[in-house]
Short mmCIF file of N, CA and C in Angstrom, two decimals:
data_model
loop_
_atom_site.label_atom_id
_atom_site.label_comp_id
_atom_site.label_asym_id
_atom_site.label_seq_id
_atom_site.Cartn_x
_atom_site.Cartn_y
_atom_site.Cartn_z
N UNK P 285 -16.01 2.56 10.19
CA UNK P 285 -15.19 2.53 8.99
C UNK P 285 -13.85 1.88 9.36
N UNK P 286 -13.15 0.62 8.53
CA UNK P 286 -12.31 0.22 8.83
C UNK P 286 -11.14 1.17 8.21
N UNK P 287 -10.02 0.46 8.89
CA UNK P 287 -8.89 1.11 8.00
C UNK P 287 -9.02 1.20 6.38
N UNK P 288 -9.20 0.09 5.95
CA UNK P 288 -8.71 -0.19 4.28
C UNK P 288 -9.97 0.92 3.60
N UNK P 289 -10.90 1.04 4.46
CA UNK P 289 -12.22 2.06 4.01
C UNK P 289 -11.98 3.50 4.21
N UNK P 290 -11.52 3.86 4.79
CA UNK P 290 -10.68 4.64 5.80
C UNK P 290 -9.68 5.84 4.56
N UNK P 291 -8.78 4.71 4.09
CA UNK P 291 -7.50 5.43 3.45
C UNK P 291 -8.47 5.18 1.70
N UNK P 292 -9.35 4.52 1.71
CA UNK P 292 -9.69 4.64 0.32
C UNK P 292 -10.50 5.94 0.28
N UNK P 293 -11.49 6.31 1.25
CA UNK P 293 -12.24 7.51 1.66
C UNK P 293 -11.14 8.99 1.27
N UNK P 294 -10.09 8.75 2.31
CA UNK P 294 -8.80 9.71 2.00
C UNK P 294 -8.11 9.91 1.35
N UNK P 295 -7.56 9.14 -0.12
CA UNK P 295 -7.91 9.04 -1.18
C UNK P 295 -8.54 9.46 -2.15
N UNK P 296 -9.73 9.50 -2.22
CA UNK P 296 -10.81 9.68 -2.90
C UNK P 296 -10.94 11.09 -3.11
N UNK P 297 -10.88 11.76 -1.35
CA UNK P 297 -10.86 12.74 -1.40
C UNK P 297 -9.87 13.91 -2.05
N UNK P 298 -8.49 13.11 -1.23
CA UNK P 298 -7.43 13.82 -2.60
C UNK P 298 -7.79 13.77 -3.70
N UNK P 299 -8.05 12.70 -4.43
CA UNK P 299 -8.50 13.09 -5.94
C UNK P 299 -9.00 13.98 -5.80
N UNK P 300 -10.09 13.65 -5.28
CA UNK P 300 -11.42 15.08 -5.36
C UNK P 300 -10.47 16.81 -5.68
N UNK P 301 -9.97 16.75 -4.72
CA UNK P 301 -8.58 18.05 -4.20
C UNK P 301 -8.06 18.35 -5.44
N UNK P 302 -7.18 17.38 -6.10
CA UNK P 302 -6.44 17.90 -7.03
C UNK P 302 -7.16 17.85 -8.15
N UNK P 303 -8.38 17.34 -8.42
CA UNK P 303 -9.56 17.78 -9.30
C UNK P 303 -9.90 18.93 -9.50
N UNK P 304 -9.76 19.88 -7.99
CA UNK P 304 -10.03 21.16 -8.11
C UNK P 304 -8.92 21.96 -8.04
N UNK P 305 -7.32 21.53 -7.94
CA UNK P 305 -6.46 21.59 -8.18
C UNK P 305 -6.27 22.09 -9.80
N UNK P 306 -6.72 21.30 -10.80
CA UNK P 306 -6.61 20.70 -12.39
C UNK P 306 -7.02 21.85 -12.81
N UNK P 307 -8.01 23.00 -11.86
CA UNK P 307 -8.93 23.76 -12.97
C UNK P 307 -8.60 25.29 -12.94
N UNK P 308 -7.50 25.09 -12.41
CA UNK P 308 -6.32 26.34 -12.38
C UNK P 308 -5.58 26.33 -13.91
N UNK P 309 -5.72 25.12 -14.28
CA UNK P 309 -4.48 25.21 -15.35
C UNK P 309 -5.28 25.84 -16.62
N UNK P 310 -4.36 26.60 -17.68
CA UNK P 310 -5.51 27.06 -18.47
C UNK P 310 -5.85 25.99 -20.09
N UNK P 311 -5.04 25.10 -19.69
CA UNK P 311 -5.40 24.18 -21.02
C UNK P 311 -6.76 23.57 -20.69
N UNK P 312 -7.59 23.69 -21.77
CA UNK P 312 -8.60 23.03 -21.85
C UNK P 312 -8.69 22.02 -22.21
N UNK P 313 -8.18 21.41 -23.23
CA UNK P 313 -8.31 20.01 -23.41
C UNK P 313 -7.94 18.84 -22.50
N UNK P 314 -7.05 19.63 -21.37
CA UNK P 314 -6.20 18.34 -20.55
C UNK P 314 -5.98 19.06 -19.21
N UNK P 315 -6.90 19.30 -18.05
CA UNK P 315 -6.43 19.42 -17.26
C UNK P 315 -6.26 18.77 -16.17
N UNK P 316 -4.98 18.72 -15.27
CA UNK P 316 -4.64 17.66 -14.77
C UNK P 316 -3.66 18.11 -13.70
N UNK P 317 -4.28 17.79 -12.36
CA UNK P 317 -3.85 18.38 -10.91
C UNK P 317 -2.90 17.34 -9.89
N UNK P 318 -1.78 17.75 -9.29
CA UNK P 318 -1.35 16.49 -8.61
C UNK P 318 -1.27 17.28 -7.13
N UNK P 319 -1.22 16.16 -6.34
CA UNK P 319 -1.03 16.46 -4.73
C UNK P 319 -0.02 15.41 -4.48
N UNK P 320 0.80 16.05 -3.46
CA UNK P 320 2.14 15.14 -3.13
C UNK P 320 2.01 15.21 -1.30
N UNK P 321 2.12 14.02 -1.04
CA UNK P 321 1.75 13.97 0.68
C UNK P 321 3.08 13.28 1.31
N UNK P 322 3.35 13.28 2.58
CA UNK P 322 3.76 12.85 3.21
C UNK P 322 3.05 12.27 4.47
N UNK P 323 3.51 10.88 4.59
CA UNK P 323 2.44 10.67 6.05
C UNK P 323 1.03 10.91 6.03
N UNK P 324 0.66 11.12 4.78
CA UNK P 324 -1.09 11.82 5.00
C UNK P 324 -0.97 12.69 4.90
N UNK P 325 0.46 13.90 5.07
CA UNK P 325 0.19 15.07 5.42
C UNK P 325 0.07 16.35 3.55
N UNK P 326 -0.88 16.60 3.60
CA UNK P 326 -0.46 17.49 1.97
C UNK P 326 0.97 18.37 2.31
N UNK P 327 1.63 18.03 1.18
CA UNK P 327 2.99 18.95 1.03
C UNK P 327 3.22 20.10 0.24
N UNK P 328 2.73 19.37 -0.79
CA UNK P 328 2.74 20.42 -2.68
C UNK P 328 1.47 19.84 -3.71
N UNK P 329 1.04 20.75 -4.30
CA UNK P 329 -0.03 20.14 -5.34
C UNK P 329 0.50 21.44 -6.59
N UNK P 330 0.42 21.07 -7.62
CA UNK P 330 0.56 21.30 -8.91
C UNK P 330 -0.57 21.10 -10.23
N UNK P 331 -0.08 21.86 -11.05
CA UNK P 331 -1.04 21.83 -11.76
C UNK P 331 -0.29 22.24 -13.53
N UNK P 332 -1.47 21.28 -14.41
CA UNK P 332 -0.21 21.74 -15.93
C UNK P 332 -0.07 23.23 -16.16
N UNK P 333 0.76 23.52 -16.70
CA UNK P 333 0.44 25.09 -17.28
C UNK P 333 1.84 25.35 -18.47
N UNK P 334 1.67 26.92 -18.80
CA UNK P 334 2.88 26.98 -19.48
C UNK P 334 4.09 27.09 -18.50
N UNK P 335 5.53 26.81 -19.23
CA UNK P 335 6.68 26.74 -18.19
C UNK P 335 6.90 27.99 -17.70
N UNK P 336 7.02 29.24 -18.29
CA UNK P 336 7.00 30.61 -18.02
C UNK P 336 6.08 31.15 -17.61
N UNK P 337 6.33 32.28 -16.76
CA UNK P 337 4.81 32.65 -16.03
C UNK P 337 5.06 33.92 -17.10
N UNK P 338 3.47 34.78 -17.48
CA UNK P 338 3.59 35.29 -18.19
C UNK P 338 2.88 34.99 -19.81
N UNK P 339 3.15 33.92 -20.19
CA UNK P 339 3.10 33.43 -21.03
C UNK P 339 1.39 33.10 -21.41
N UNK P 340 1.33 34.01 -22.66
CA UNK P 340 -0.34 33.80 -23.04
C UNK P 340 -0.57 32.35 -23.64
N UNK P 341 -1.95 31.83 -22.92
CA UNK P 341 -2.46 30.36 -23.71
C UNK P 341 -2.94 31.21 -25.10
N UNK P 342 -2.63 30.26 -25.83
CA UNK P 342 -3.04 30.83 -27.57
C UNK P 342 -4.45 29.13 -27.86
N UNK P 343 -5.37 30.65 -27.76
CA UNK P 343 -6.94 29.66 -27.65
C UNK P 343 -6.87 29.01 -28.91
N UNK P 344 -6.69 29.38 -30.07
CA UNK P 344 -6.68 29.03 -31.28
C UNK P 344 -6.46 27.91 -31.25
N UNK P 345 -5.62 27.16 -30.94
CA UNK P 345 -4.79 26.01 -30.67
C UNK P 345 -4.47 25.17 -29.25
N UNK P 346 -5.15 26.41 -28.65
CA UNK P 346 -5.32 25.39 -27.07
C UNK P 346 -4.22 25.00 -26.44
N UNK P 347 -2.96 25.98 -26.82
CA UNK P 347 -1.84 25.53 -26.19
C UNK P 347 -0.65 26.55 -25.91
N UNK P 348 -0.13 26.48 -25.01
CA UNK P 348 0.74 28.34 -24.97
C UNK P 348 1.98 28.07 -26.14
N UNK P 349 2.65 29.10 -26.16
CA UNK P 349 3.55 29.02 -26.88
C UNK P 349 4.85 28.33 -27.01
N UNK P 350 4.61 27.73 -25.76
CA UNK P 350 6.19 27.07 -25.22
C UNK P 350 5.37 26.27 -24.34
N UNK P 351 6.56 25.46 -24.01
CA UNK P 351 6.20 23.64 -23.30
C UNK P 351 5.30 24.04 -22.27
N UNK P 352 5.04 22.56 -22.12
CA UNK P 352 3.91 22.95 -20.79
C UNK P 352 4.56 21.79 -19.62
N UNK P 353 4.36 22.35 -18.48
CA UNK P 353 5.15 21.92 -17.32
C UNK P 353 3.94 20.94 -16.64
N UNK P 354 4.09 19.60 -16.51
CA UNK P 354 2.73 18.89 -16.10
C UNK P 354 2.73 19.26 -14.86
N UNK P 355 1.57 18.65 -14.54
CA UNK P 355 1.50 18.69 -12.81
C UNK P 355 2.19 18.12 -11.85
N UNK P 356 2.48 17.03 -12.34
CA UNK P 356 3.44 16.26 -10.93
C UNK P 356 4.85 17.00 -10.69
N UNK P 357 5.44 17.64 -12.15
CA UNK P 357 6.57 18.69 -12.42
C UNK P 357 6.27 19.99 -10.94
N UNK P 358 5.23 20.35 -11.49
CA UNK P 358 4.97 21.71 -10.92
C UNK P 358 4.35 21.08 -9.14
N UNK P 359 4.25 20.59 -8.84
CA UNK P 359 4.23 19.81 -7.43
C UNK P 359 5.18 19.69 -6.88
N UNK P 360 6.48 19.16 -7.37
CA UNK P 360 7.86 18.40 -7.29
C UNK P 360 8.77 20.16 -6.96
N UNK P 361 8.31 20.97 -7.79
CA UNK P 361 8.99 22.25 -7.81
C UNK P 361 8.47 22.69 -6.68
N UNK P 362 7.65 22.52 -6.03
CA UNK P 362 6.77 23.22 -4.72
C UNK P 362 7.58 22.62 -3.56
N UNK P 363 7.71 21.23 -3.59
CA UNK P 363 8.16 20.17 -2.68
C UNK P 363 9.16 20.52 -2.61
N UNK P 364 10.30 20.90 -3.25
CA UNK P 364 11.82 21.23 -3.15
C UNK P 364 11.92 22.57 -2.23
N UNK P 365 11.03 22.98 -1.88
CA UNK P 365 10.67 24.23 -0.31
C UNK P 365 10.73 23.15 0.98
N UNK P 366 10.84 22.15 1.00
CA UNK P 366 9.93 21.04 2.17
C UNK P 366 11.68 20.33 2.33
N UNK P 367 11.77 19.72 3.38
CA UNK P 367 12.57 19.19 3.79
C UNK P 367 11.81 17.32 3.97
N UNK P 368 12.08 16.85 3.30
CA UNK P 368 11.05 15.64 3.07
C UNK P 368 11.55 14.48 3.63
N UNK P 369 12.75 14.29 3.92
CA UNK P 369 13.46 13.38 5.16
C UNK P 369 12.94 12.88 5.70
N UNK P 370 12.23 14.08 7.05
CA UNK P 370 11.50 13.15 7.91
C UNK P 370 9.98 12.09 7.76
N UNK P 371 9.70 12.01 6.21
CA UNK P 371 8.31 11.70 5.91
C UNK P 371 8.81 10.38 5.62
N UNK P 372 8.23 9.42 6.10
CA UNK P 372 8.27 8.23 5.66
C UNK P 372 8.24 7.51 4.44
N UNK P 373 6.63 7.91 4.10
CA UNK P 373 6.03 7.11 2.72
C UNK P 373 5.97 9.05 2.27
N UNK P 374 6.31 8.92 0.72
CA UNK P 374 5.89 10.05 -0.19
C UNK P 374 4.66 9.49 -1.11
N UNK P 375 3.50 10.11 -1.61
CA UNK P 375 2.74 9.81 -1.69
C UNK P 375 2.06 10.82 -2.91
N UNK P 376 1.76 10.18 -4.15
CA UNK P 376 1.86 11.47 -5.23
C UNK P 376 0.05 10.87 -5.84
N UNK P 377 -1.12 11.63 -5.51
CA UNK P 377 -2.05 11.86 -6.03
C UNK P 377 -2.62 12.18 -7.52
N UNK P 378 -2.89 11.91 -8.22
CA UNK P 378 -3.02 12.86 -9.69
C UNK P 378 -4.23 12.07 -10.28
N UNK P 379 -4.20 13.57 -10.94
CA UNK P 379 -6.25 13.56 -11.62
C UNK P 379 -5.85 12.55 -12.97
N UNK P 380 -4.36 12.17 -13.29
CA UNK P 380 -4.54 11.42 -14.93
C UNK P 380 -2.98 10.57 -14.37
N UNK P 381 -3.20 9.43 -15.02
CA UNK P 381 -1.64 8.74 -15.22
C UNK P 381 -0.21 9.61 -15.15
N UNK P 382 0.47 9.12 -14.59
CA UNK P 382 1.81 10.33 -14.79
C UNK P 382 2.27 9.82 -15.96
N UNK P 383 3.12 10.33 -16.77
CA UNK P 383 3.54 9.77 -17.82
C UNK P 383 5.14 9.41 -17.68
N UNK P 384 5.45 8.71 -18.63
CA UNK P 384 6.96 7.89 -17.87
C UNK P 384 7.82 9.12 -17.39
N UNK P 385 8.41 10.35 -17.99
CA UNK P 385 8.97 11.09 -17.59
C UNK P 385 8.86 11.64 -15.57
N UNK P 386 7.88 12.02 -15.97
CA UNK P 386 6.86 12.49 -14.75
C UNK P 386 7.13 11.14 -13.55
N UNK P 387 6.73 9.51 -13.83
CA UNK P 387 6.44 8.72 -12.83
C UNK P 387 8.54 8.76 -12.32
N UNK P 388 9.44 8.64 -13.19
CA UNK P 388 10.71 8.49 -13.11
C UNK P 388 11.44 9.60 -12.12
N UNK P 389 10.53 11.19 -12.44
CA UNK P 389 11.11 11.91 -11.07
C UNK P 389 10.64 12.00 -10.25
N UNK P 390 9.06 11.26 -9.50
CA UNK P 390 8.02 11.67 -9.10
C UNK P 390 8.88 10.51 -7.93
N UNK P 391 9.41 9.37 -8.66
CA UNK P 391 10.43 8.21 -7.76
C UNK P 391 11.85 8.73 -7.38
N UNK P 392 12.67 9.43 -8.04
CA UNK P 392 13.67 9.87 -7.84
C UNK P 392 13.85 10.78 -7.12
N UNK P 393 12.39 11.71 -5.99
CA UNK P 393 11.84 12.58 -5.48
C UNK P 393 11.74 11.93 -3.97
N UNK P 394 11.31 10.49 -4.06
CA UNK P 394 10.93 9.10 -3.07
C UNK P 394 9.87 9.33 -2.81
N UNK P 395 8.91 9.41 -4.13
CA UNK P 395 7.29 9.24 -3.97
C UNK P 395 7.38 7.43 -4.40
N UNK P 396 6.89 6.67 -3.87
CA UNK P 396 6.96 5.25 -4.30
C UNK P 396 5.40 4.58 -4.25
N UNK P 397 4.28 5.51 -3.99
CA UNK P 397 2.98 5.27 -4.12
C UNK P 397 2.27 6.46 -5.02
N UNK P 398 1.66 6.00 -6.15
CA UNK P 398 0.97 7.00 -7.13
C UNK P 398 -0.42 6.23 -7.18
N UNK P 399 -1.31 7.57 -6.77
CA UNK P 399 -3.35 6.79 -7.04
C UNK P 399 -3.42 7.71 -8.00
N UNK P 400 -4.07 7.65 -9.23
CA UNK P 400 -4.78 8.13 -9.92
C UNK P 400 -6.08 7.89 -10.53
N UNK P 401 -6.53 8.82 -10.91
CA UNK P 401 -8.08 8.33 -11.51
C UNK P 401 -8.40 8.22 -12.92
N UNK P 402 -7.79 8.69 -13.72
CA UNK P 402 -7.92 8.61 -15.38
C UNK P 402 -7.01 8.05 -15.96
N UNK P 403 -6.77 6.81 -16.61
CA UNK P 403 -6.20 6.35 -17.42
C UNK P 403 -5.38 7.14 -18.42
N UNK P 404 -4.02 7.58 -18.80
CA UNK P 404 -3.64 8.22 -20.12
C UNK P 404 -3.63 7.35 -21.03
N UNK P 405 -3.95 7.88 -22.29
CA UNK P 405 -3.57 6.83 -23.39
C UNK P 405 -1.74 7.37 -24.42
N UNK P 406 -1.35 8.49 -23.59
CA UNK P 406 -0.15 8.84 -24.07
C UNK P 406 0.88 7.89 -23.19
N UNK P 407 0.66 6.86 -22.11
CA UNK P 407 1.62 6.39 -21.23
C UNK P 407 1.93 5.05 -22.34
N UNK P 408 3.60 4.69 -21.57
CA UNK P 408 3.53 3.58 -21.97
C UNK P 408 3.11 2.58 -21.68
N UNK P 409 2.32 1.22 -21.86
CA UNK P 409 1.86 0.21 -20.58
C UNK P 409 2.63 -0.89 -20.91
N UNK P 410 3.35 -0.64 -21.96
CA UNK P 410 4.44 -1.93 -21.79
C UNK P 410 5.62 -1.64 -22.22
N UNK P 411 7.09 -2.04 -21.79
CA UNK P 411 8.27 -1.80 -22.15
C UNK P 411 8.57 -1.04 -20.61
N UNK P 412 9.67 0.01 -21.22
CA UNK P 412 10.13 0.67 -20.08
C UNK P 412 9.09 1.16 -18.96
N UNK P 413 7.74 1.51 -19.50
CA UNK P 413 6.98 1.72 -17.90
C UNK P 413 6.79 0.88 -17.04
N UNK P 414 6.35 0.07 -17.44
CA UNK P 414 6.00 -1.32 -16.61
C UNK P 414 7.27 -1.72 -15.63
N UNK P 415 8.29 -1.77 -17.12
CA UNK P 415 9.42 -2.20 -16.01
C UNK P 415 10.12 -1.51 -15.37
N UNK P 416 9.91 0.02 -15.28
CA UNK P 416 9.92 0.59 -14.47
C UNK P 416 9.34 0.90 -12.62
N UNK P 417 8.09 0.37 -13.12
CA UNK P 417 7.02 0.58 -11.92
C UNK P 417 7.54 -1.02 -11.04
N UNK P 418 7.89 -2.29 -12.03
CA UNK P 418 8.27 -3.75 -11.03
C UNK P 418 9.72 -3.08 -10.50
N UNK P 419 10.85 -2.58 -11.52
CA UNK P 419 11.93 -2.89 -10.93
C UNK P 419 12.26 -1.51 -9.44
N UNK P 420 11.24 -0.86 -9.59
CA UNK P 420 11.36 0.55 -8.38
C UNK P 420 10.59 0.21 -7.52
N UNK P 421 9.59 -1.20 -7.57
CA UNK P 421 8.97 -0.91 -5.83
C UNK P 421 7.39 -0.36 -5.90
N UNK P 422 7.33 0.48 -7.06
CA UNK P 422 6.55 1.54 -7.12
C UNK P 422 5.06 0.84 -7.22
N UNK P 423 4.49 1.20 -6.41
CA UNK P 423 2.54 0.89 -6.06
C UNK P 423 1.80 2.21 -6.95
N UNK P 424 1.34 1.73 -7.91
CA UNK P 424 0.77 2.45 -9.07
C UNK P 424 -0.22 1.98 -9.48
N UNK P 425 -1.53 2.30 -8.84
CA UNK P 425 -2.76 2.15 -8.71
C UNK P 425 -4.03 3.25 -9.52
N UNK P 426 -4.83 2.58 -10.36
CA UNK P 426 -6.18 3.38 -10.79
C UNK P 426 -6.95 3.61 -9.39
N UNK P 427 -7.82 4.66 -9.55
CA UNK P 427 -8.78 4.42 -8.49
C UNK P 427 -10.03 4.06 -8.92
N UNK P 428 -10.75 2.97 -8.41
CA UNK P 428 -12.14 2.63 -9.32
C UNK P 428 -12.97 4.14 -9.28
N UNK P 429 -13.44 4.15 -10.89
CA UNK P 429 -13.93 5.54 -11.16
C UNK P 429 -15.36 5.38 -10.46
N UNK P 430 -15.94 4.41 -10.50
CA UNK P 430 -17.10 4.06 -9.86
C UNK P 430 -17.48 4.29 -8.22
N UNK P 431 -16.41 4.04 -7.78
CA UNK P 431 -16.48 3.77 -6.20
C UNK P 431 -16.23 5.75 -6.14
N UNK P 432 -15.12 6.55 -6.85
CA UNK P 432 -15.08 8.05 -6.81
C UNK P 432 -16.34 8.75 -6.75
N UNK P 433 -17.04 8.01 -7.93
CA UNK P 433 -18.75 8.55 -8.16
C UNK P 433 -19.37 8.09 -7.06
N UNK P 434 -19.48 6.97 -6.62
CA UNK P 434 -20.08 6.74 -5.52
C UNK P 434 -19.88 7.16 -4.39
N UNK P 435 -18.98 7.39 -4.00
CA UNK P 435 -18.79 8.27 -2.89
C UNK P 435 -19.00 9.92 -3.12
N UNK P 436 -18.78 10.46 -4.39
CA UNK P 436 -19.45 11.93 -4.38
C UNK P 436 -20.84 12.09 -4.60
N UNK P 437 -21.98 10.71 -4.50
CA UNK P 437 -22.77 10.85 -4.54
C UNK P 437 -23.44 10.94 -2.93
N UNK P 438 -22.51 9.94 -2.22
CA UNK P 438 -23.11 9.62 -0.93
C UNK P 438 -23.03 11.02 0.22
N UNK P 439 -22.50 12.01 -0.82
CA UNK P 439 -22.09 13.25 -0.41
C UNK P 439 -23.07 14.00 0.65
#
């Protein structure tokens, strides 16, 4: 296995991770897990939920009563335990698109590489995201959903 096979394998697998990360959260319609690395190394993983702990999901409506804290949020809150200095590359995993809020602290954090596997259709893909992702540097990559399946098949 070469390198470039290598880190896509490792990869893959994070997804996989914060896939099973995602199924902590209690929204059903949208769940959605992030892992934040350094160096390769896992740091924090997160997951959506309500902002208050405590707080009942109201099934009726599929949504708690008060905001919901996404995953890369609730990752970022984990990471602020970590002294992240010495990590070179920050490195932010997630089961769905971050959304502009989310990709803006996920950079302001010095994550500057995001893989994800599901497309959002709530992101923006043109205007401020875009030119967000050219003017920060930021490597913001799908992961082919195909090659994910294929490799959890070769399982």
């Amino acid at each position: 296995m070469n390198l470039k096979e290598s880190k896509l394998h490792t990869t893959l697998s994070r997804i996989e991770n914060a896939g099973f990360i995602s199924e902590d959260s209690p929204d059903t319609r949208c769940k959605v897990g992030c892992i934040i690395e350094g160096d390769g190394r896992i740091l924090a993983s997160g997951f959506n939920h309500a902002i208050s702990d405590g707080v009942e999901w109201d099934a009726t409506i599929n949504k708690p009563n008060m905001p919901i804290k996404h995953a890369e949020m609730h990752a970022l809150d984990k990471l602020s335990d970590f002294d992240v200095l010495p990590y070179k590359k920050l490195t932010a995993i997630v089961t769905k698109q971050p959304c502009y809020e989310c990709l803006v602290d996920l950079v302001s954090a010095g994550v500057k590489t995001v893989y994800y596997r599901d497309k959002s259709s709530n992101c923006w893909v043109n205007g401020p995201y875009d030119e967000f992702v050219r003017s920060n540097g930021v490597e913001l990559t799908q992961i082919d959903r195909t090659k994910f399946d294929e490799a959890n098949l070769a399982k």
